[in-house]
Short mmCIF file of C-alpha atoms in Angstrom, two decimals:
data_model
loop_
_atom_site.label_atom_id
_atom_site.label_comp_id
_atom_site.label_asym_id
_atom_site.label_seq_id
_atom_site.Cartn_x
_atom_site.Cartn_y
_atom_site.Cartn_z
CA MET A 1 35.69 33.99 11.44
CA SER A 2 34.10 37.01 13.04
CA PHE A 3 34.95 40.48 11.83
CA ILE A 4 33.61 43.88 12.85
CA THR A 5 30.49 45.04 11.06
CA ARG A 6 31.03 48.66 9.96
CA GLY A 7 28.68 51.02 11.74
CA PHE A 8 27.17 48.48 14.13
CA SER A 9 27.40 49.30 17.82
CA GLY A 10 24.66 47.11 19.27
CA ARG A 11 22.57 47.81 22.27
CA SER A 12 23.34 46.81 25.81
CA ARG A 13 26.53 45.19 26.98
CA GLU A 14 24.98 43.49 29.97
CA ARG A 15 26.29 40.06 29.16
CA ASP A 16 24.21 37.93 31.41
CA GLU A 17 26.11 34.70 32.04
CA ARG A 18 22.80 32.87 31.91
CA LEU A 19 22.58 33.74 28.20
CA PRO A 20 24.07 31.10 25.87
CA PRO A 21 26.13 32.26 22.87
CA GLY A 22 24.18 33.88 20.04
CA GLN A 23 21.08 34.45 22.21
CA THR A 24 19.22 37.70 22.94
CA LEU A 25 17.07 38.39 25.97
CA VAL A 26 13.34 38.89 25.35
CA HIS A 27 10.56 39.79 27.74
CA ASP A 28 7.63 38.66 25.64
CA PHE A 29 7.03 35.03 24.74
CA PRO A 30 7.33 34.51 20.98
CA VAL A 31 5.42 31.63 19.42
CA LEU A 32 6.93 29.53 16.70
CA SER A 33 5.01 26.70 15.14
CA ALA A 34 4.91 24.93 11.81
CA GLY A 35 1.14 24.84 11.50
CA PRO A 36 -2.16 25.78 13.09
CA THR A 37 -2.49 25.50 16.87
CA PRO A 38 -4.44 22.34 17.75
CA GLU A 39 -7.25 22.66 20.27
CA VAL A 40 -6.99 19.72 22.66
CA ASP A 41 -9.75 19.17 25.23
CA THR A 42 -8.45 17.89 28.59
CA ALA A 43 -11.46 15.54 28.67
CA GLU A 44 -9.98 13.81 25.63
CA TRP A 45 -6.34 14.26 26.57
CA GLU A 46 -4.10 11.36 27.49
CA PHE A 47 -0.40 10.79 27.87
CA THR A 48 1.32 7.50 27.07
CA ILE A 49 4.81 6.07 27.38
CA ARG A 50 5.39 3.16 25.04
CA THR A 51 8.31 0.79 25.59
CA GLU A 52 9.48 -2.54 24.15
CA SER A 53 7.33 -4.27 26.79
CA GLY A 54 4.12 -2.28 26.78
CA GLU A 55 2.31 0.96 27.35
CA HIS A 56 1.78 3.25 30.37
CA ARG A 57 -1.19 5.57 30.11
CA TRP A 58 -2.60 8.53 32.08
CA ASN A 59 -5.71 10.61 31.49
CA TRP A 60 -5.83 14.27 32.55
CA ASP A 61 -7.17 13.61 36.06
CA GLU A 62 -4.68 10.81 36.72
CA PHE A 63 -1.86 12.90 35.32
CA THR A 64 -2.57 16.05 37.33
CA ALA A 65 -2.91 13.92 40.48
CA LEU A 66 0.76 12.92 40.23
CA ALA A 67 3.47 14.73 42.21
CA ILE A 68 3.78 18.21 40.74
CA ASP A 69 7.02 20.20 40.61
CA ASP A 70 7.43 23.96 40.52
CA VAL A 71 10.10 24.69 37.95
CA ASP A 72 11.94 28.01 37.64
CA THR A 73 14.16 27.94 34.60
CA ASP A 74 15.61 29.79 31.63
CA ILE A 75 14.48 28.84 28.13
CA HIS A 76 16.40 29.26 24.88
CA CYS A 77 14.85 29.23 21.41
CA VAL A 78 16.95 28.34 18.38
CA THR A 79 15.73 31.55 16.71
CA HIS A 80 18.04 33.45 19.08
CA TRP A 81 15.72 34.52 21.86
CA SER A 82 16.02 33.51 25.49
CA LYS A 83 13.73 34.13 28.45
CA LEU A 84 15.21 34.02 31.92
CA GLY A 85 13.49 32.97 35.13
CA THR A 86 10.33 31.51 33.64
CA SER A 87 8.09 29.60 36.03
CA TRP A 88 6.24 26.42 35.21
CA ARG A 89 4.39 23.62 36.99
CA GLY A 90 4.39 20.09 35.76
CA VAL A 91 5.19 16.44 36.34
CA SER A 92 8.83 15.39 36.34
CA LEU A 93 9.83 12.73 33.84
CA ASP A 94 11.45 10.96 36.81
CA THR A 95 7.95 10.57 38.26
CA LEU A 96 6.55 9.32 34.97
CA PHE A 97 9.37 6.81 34.47
CA GLU A 98 9.31 5.55 38.08
CA HIS A 99 7.53 2.31 37.14
CA VAL A 100 8.61 2.16 33.50
CA GLU A 101 11.02 -0.66 32.65
CA THR A 102 13.00 -0.14 29.47
CA GLU A 103 16.39 -1.00 28.05
CA GLN A 104 15.92 1.43 25.16
CA GLU A 105 17.93 4.64 25.40
CA TYR A 106 16.23 7.00 22.94
CA VAL A 107 12.87 8.75 22.98
CA MET A 108 10.59 10.16 20.31
CA ALA A 109 8.12 12.66 21.74
CA HIS A 110 4.80 12.77 19.87
CA SER A 111 2.34 15.64 19.88
CA TYR A 112 -1.30 16.21 19.10
CA GLY A 113 -1.15 17.53 15.55
CA GLY A 114 1.55 15.11 14.49
CA TYR A 115 4.70 16.89 15.57
CA THR A 116 7.64 14.80 16.79
CA THR A 117 11.04 15.50 18.32
CA ASN A 118 13.80 13.14 19.44
CA VAL A 119 15.64 13.23 22.78
CA PRO A 120 17.97 10.68 24.42
CA LEU A 121 16.37 9.28 27.59
CA ASP A 122 19.24 10.39 29.84
CA GLU A 123 18.52 14.00 28.79
CA LEU A 124 15.03 13.64 30.25
CA LEU A 125 15.79 12.06 33.64
CA ASP A 126 17.48 13.24 36.87
CA GLY A 127 15.46 16.43 37.20
CA LYS A 128 16.11 17.66 33.67
CA ALA A 129 12.63 17.47 32.11
CA TRP A 130 8.92 17.79 32.86
CA VAL A 131 5.53 17.61 31.23
CA ALA A 132 4.31 21.10 32.08
CA PHE A 133 0.71 22.26 32.15
CA GLU A 134 1.03 25.65 33.87
CA PHE A 135 3.06 28.71 32.90
CA ASP A 136 3.32 31.78 35.16
CA GLY A 137 0.63 30.42 37.46
CA GLU A 138 -1.93 29.97 34.68
CA PRO A 139 -3.02 26.95 32.64
CA LEU A 140 -0.71 26.69 29.63
CA GLU A 141 -2.30 28.43 26.63
CA PRO A 142 -2.82 26.42 23.44
CA GLU A 143 -0.47 28.60 21.40
CA HIS A 144 2.29 27.85 23.90
CA GLY A 145 1.58 24.13 23.81
CA GLY A 146 -1.35 23.69 26.20
CA PRO A 147 -2.89 21.67 27.70
CA ALA A 148 0.58 20.17 28.29
CA ARG A 149 4.01 20.41 26.72
CA LEU A 150 7.32 18.75 27.26
CA LEU A 151 9.74 21.06 29.10
CA VAL A 152 13.42 20.27 28.51
CA PRO A 153 14.97 23.63 29.34
CA HIS A 154 18.62 22.64 28.95
CA LEU A 155 18.06 22.01 25.21
CA TYR A 156 16.81 24.44 22.55
CA PHE A 157 13.12 24.97 23.02
CA TRP A 158 11.91 23.11 19.93
CA LYS A 159 12.77 19.95 21.91
CA SER A 160 10.12 21.01 24.45
CA ALA A 161 7.36 19.55 22.30
CA LYS A 162 4.09 21.46 22.47
CA TRP A 163 0.78 19.58 22.83
CA VAL A 164 2.69 16.49 23.89
CA ARG A 165 0.69 13.28 23.99
CA GLY A 166 3.30 10.61 24.51
CA LEU A 167 6.81 9.23 24.40
CA VAL A 168 7.88 6.25 22.33
CA MET A 169 11.10 4.51 23.33
CA MET A 170 13.52 3.66 20.51
CA ASP A 171 16.65 1.52 20.19
CA GLN A 172 18.52 4.26 18.35
CA ASP A 173 18.36 8.01 17.92
CA GLU A 174 16.19 9.04 14.97
CA PRO A 175 15.41 12.57 13.78
CA GLY A 176 12.01 13.99 14.63
CA PHE A 177 10.13 16.61 12.65
CA TRP A 178 12.30 19.73 13.02
CA GLU A 179 15.43 17.60 13.04
CA GLN A 180 14.49 16.30 9.58
CA ASN A 181 13.97 19.89 8.53
CA GLY A 182 17.47 21.08 9.32
CA TYR A 183 17.66 21.28 13.10
CA HIS A 184 20.30 19.59 15.18
CA LEU A 185 19.73 16.07 16.49
CA HIS A 186 20.76 17.08 20.01
CA GLY A 187 20.33 20.87 20.37
CA ASP A 188 22.56 22.07 23.24
CA PRO A 189 22.31 25.90 23.43
CA TRP A 190 25.66 26.24 25.19
CA THR A 191 27.57 24.70 22.28
CA GLU A 192 25.20 26.26 19.70
CA GLU A 193 23.94 22.96 18.31
CA ARG A 194 21.36 24.78 16.19
CA TYR A 195 21.51 23.24 12.73
CA TRP A 196 23.15 20.33 11.01
CA MET B 1 10.23 27.54 13.34
CA SER B 2 11.62 26.83 16.58
CA GLU B 3 9.39 26.17 19.43
CA ALA B 4 8.19 22.66 19.00
CA THR B 5 5.19 22.06 16.80
CA ALA B 6 3.84 20.98 13.53
CA GLN B 7 0.98 19.61 11.65
CA THR B 8 1.95 16.59 9.73
CA THR B 9 0.78 13.04 9.78
CA SER B 10 4.29 11.84 10.45
CA PRO B 11 7.83 12.94 9.81
CA ALA B 12 7.96 10.55 6.88
CA ALA B 13 4.89 12.13 5.39
CA ALA B 14 6.35 15.56 5.92
CA SER B 15 9.58 14.71 4.19
CA ALA B 16 7.68 13.21 1.29
CA ALA B 17 5.46 16.24 0.99
CA ALA B 18 7.34 18.08 -1.70
CA VAL B 19 10.21 19.22 0.45
CA PRO B 20 13.16 19.68 -1.84
CA ALA B 21 16.57 18.50 -0.80
CA VAL B 22 18.10 21.59 0.71
CA PRO B 23 21.80 22.34 0.76
CA ARG B 24 23.62 22.00 4.01
CA SER B 25 23.76 25.26 5.90
CA GLY B 26 26.90 27.02 7.03
CA TRP B 27 28.44 30.39 7.86
CA HIS B 28 29.28 32.64 4.92
CA VAL B 29 30.69 36.13 4.42
CA ALA B 30 28.13 38.34 2.69
CA THR B 31 28.94 41.64 0.99
CA VAL B 32 26.14 44.16 0.57
CA ALA B 33 25.75 44.71 -3.18
CA SER B 34 22.97 47.26 -2.92
CA THR B 35 20.37 48.55 -0.57
CA ARG B 36 17.21 50.54 -1.24
CA ARG B 37 14.11 51.69 0.57
CA GLU B 38 11.32 49.16 0.10
CA THR B 39 8.59 50.83 2.17
CA PRO B 40 8.75 53.75 4.64
CA ASN B 41 9.72 51.21 7.29
CA ALA B 42 11.72 48.61 5.38
CA SER B 43 14.75 48.20 3.16
CA ARG B 44 15.60 45.72 0.44
CA ILE B 45 19.16 44.43 0.73
CA GLU B 46 20.96 42.53 -2.03
CA LEU B 47 23.79 40.39 -0.71
CA GLU B 48 26.60 38.72 -2.58
CA VAL B 49 27.28 35.66 -0.43
CA ASP B 50 30.59 33.92 -0.76
CA GLY B 51 30.04 30.18 -1.20
CA TRP B 52 26.24 30.38 -0.93
CA PRO B 53 24.86 27.01 -2.11
CA GLY B 54 21.59 28.44 -3.38
CA ASN B 55 18.31 28.17 -1.48
CA ALA B 56 14.71 27.06 -1.82
CA ALA B 57 11.87 29.59 -1.86
CA GLY B 58 10.69 30.18 1.70
CA GLN B 59 13.94 29.50 3.53
CA HIS B 60 15.63 31.90 5.93
CA LEU B 61 19.09 32.75 7.21
CA ASP B 62 20.72 34.12 10.33
CA VAL B 63 22.54 37.45 10.15
CA ARG B 64 25.30 38.10 12.68
CA LEU B 65 26.63 41.59 13.36
CA THR B 66 29.78 42.25 15.39
CA ALA B 67 30.51 45.53 17.24
CA PRO B 68 34.08 46.88 17.64
CA ASP B 69 34.33 45.42 21.16
CA GLY B 70 33.40 41.93 19.93
CA TYR B 71 29.75 42.09 21.02
CA THR B 72 27.57 40.18 18.56
CA ALA B 73 23.87 40.15 17.75
CA THR B 74 22.22 37.49 15.61
CA ARG B 75 18.73 37.50 14.08
CA SER B 76 16.82 35.36 11.60
CA TYR B 77 15.45 36.82 8.35
CA SER B 78 13.37 35.25 5.62
CA ILE B 79 14.93 35.26 2.17
CA ALA B 80 13.03 37.00 -0.63
CA SER B 81 14.95 35.21 -3.40
CA SER B 82 15.55 31.59 -4.34
CA GLY B 83 17.39 29.34 -6.74
CA ALA B 84 21.04 28.74 -7.55
CA GLY B 85 23.72 31.41 -7.39
CA THR B 86 25.30 33.56 -4.72
CA ARG B 87 22.90 36.54 -4.79
CA VAL B 88 20.52 36.68 -1.84
CA THR B 89 17.78 39.28 -1.38
CA LEU B 90 16.47 40.28 2.03
CA ALA B 91 13.69 42.74 2.83
CA VAL B 92 13.91 43.85 6.44
CA ASP B 93 11.25 45.60 8.49
CA ARG B 94 12.50 48.06 11.14
CA LEU B 95 11.22 46.95 14.54
CA PRO B 96 10.54 49.87 16.92
CA ASP B 97 12.83 48.63 19.69
CA GLY B 98 15.00 46.48 17.47
CA GLU B 99 18.73 46.14 17.75
CA VAL B 100 19.64 44.59 14.41
CA SER B 101 16.79 45.67 12.12
CA PRO B 102 17.37 49.45 12.50
CA TYR B 103 20.99 48.92 11.43
CA LEU B 104 19.96 46.83 8.42
CA VAL B 105 17.17 49.24 7.40
CA ASP B 106 18.93 52.57 7.97
CA ASP B 107 22.70 52.18 8.24
CA VAL B 108 24.00 49.35 6.12
CA ARG B 109 25.40 50.35 2.70
CA ALA B 110 26.91 48.78 -0.39
CA GLY B 111 30.32 47.28 0.35
CA ASP B 112 29.58 46.46 3.98
CA MET B 113 30.28 42.90 5.05
CA LEU B 114 28.05 40.76 7.27
CA GLU B 115 28.10 37.16 8.38
CA VAL B 116 25.18 34.97 7.37
CA HIS B 117 24.33 31.41 8.33
CA GLY B 118 22.11 29.43 6.02
CA PRO B 119 20.13 28.48 4.12
CA LEU B 120 17.86 27.37 6.98
CA GLY B 121 14.56 25.54 7.23
CA ALA B 122 13.20 22.82 4.98
CA PHE B 123 9.52 22.84 5.89
CA PHE B 124 8.19 26.29 4.99
CA VAL B 125 9.35 25.96 1.37
CA TRP B 126 7.84 25.64 -2.08
CA ALA B 127 9.60 24.42 -5.19
CA PRO B 128 8.34 24.18 -8.77
CA ASP B 129 7.54 20.70 -10.02
CA ALA B 130 10.70 20.39 -12.07
CA ALA B 131 12.70 20.67 -8.88
CA HIS B 132 10.91 17.75 -7.26
CA ALA B 133 9.80 15.58 -10.12
CA ALA B 134 9.12 12.73 -7.72
CA ALA B 135 6.25 14.76 -6.30
CA ALA B 136 4.92 15.92 -9.68
CA VAL B 137 1.65 14.18 -8.86
CA ASP B 138 1.07 17.07 -6.51
CA ALA B 139 -0.86 19.48 -8.67
CA ARG B 140 -2.67 20.96 -5.70
CA PRO B 141 -3.14 24.72 -5.91
CA VAL B 142 -1.12 26.95 -3.61
CA GLN B 143 -2.57 29.69 -1.43
CA LEU B 144 -0.19 32.19 0.14
CA ILE B 145 -1.40 34.43 2.98
CA ALA B 146 0.83 37.28 4.15
CA GLY B 147 0.59 39.80 6.96
CA GLY B 148 2.90 42.79 6.48
CA SER B 149 6.56 41.80 6.27
CA GLY B 150 5.42 38.17 6.34
CA VAL B 151 5.16 38.51 2.58
CA VAL B 152 8.94 38.07 2.17
CA PRO B 153 9.21 34.25 2.00
CA LEU B 154 5.86 34.09 0.17
CA TYR B 155 7.14 36.53 -2.44
CA ALA B 156 10.11 34.19 -2.91
CA MET B 157 7.64 31.37 -3.65
CA ALA B 158 5.57 33.51 -6.03
CA GLU B 159 8.71 34.60 -7.88
CA ALA B 160 10.01 31.01 -8.12
CA HIS B 161 6.61 30.01 -9.48
CA GLY B 162 6.77 32.75 -12.13
CA VAL B 163 10.37 32.08 -13.14
CA ALA B 164 9.64 28.37 -13.59
CA GLN B 165 6.39 29.19 -15.46
CA ASP B 166 4.95 26.52 -13.21
CA PRO B 167 1.32 25.72 -14.10
CA THR B 168 0.24 25.27 -10.48
CA ARG B 169 -2.56 27.64 -9.52
CA PHE B 170 -1.12 30.31 -7.21
CA ARG B 171 -2.95 32.89 -5.15
CA LEU B 172 -1.61 35.45 -2.68
CA LEU B 173 -3.74 37.19 -0.06
CA TYR B 174 -1.66 40.05 1.29
CA SER B 175 -2.71 42.19 4.26
CA VAL B 176 -0.96 45.57 4.54
CA ARG B 177 -1.51 48.78 6.48
CA SER B 178 -1.50 51.10 3.44
CA PRO B 179 -0.54 51.19 -0.25
CA ASP B 180 2.90 52.54 0.75
CA ASP B 181 3.56 49.44 2.83
CA VAL B 182 3.36 46.92 -0.01
CA TYR B 183 6.66 45.08 -0.39
CA PHE B 184 7.71 44.11 -3.94
CA ALA B 185 4.75 46.08 -5.34
CA ASP B 186 6.05 46.31 -8.91
CA GLU B 187 7.25 42.71 -8.97
CA LEU B 188 3.94 41.40 -7.65
CA ARG B 189 2.03 43.40 -10.25
CA ARG B 190 4.23 41.92 -13.00
CA LEU B 191 3.80 38.39 -11.61
CA ALA B 192 0.03 38.86 -11.59
CA GLU B 193 0.21 39.70 -15.32
CA ALA B 194 2.72 37.01 -16.29
CA SER B 195 2.23 33.74 -18.16
CA ALA B 196 2.24 31.67 -14.95
CA PRO B 197 -0.21 33.97 -13.29
CA LEU B 198 -0.41 34.77 -9.66
CA GLN B 199 -3.79 35.92 -8.42
CA LEU B 200 -3.10 38.80 -6.05
CA ASP B 201 -5.63 39.94 -3.44
CA LEU B 202 -4.62 42.95 -1.35
CA VAL B 203 -6.33 43.86 1.92
CA TYR B 204 -5.62 47.34 3.35
CA THR B 205 -6.03 47.57 7.09
CA ARG B 206 -5.53 51.30 7.80
CA ARG B 207 -5.56 53.27 4.54
CA ALA B 208 -6.77 52.05 1.16
CA PRO B 209 -6.00 53.57 -2.25
CA ASP B 210 -8.45 56.23 -3.48
CA GLY B 211 -11.56 54.62 -4.87
CA TRP B 212 -10.82 51.21 -3.31
CA ARG B 213 -13.93 49.05 -3.19
CA THR B 214 -13.94 48.52 0.58
CA PRO B 215 -12.99 50.67 3.57
CA PRO B 216 -9.75 49.71 5.32
CA ALA B 217 -10.17 46.84 7.77
CA ARG B 218 -8.30 43.87 9.08
CA ILE B 219 -8.84 40.49 7.47
CA THR B 220 -11.99 38.81 8.73
CA ARG B 221 -13.11 35.24 8.44
CA GLU B 222 -15.51 36.33 5.69
CA VAL B 223 -12.70 37.96 3.68
CA LEU B 224 -10.64 34.83 4.15
CA GLU B 225 -13.50 32.71 2.88
CA SER B 226 -13.95 34.84 -0.25
CA ALA B 227 -10.29 35.48 -1.09
CA VAL B 228 -8.74 32.07 -0.43
CA ILE B 229 -8.82 28.98 -2.66
CA PRO B 230 -11.69 26.96 -1.16
CA ALA B 231 -10.96 24.02 1.11
CA ALA B 232 -12.75 21.72 -1.36
CA GLU B 233 -9.91 22.32 -3.83
CA ARG B 234 -7.39 21.13 -1.21
CA PRO B 235 -4.89 23.96 -1.59
CA ARG B 236 -1.55 23.85 0.13
CA VAL B 237 -1.54 26.96 2.30
CA PHE B 238 1.44 28.97 3.52
CA VAL B 239 0.77 31.66 6.14
CA CYS B 240 3.39 34.13 7.33
CA GLY B 241 3.17 37.22 9.53
CA SER B 242 3.00 38.27 13.15
CA THR B 243 2.01 35.67 15.73
CA GLY B 244 -1.47 37.17 16.19
CA PHE B 245 -2.10 37.32 12.45
CA VAL B 246 -0.97 33.75 11.84
CA GLU B 247 -2.89 32.34 14.82
CA ARG B 248 -6.13 34.06 13.70
CA VAL B 249 -5.79 33.11 10.05
CA ALA B 250 -4.76 29.50 10.74
CA ASP B 251 -7.64 29.00 13.20
CA TRP B 252 -10.15 30.37 10.67
CA LEU B 253 -8.73 28.21 7.88
CA VAL B 254 -9.27 25.11 10.02
CA GLU B 255 -12.81 26.29 10.85
CA LEU B 256 -13.42 26.77 7.09
CA GLY B 257 -12.57 23.14 6.51
CA HIS B 258 -8.93 23.30 5.47
CA ASP B 259 -6.91 20.30 6.61
CA ALA B 260 -4.53 21.44 9.34
CA ARG B 261 -1.84 19.25 7.77
CA SER B 262 -2.04 21.34 4.58
CA ILE B 263 -1.39 24.61 6.41
CA ARG B 264 2.23 25.61 6.97
CA THR B 265 2.97 28.61 9.11
CA GLU B 266 5.85 30.93 9.84
CA ARG B 267 5.27 33.20 12.81
CA TYR B 268 7.41 36.30 13.25
CA GLY B 269 7.99 36.58 16.96
CA GLY B 270 8.91 40.25 16.79
CA THR B 271 12.26 39.90 18.48
#
């Protein structure tokens, strides 16, 4: 239903094909959170995957001793900013799920501080998602989700849960925190799955 | 609202925590009814939005502008108004290297048409008790903390509180550069004098009015401690402003004993 806005010319016309519809390129790294930033000590930190059959658990030392990937990727926030060519280091979900047996197809990611977000398992495997603990060669800052955050770059960035502490497998897809507050269950930037 | 995070015991608890049912969002055609200078750097824009379902205080919308060659730019703005009806008030701050905000602050005029998508967001909202009778047990006081243009959604809450003559204790701590930079100055003064009073505490960071009791300075932890409803009274706290402002204030609030789950934040990323 688009129509021309009188008097608006806009800025650059460099349509970068890496930019999904409705997104604008930024060079800073905006922070968007629903509450205060939790301070999580790596000495206390642990990561768990809970399935119908049991629990898999890693502490910080065990976790950072796993195979680590360097990830160069674009990220897209639902509030219309995108950053291109960001660099992260973290553990692939393929590595974490290597010895996890589950028939369940949906995941709820849980964070320190109580935040949750839902993602289907097949959106997390085959090189599509990581638990990242470094950004731009530095330990991930708390306000950006440190010590570790989920990184699911092919979905809007609220799915990349900050301060992640575990994944709980589910039989069916259920809305997490932002999803209950108006955001899309799935969140594909390329089809603009922003809101429900 | 976007990058993943939140402070809530569980989604169920969050949805039970006085979040009103919000109308489904969608794209609407908005016609500019009026526009006026709000501060030297900001404009107030009244929109008449075709098919707008009403919105809760604290929600936001997306504005999409289209250039003659089809190029579009979309940005999110907090809404300064709330309730039923098709009138929506925005107050937009001109960002120095902005693409959309300079147009909205300086160029847009009555009769212009824009596209808006909303209302959006169901977490950073406040509704008077009547609107969520189920949660009427929640008589906790409300503390609003604004940095600059971050006052917009908080003003919507204060106005909704006044209109409803809601008895909940309401307090707004508002940090601004100078007296000229106060958004909704007259309205806030009236709300502070009204029957459902709002306690208003202004902090001037660069230039204070003549005879002001303290020299201009940014909010400190001490100011926060003296001008915010104490943690012991378990206020629900809403903080909105730039990322740095919100991070500092939220960290101090937690240090001062406020429950992180009672603090809701909206950070303006400056994009």
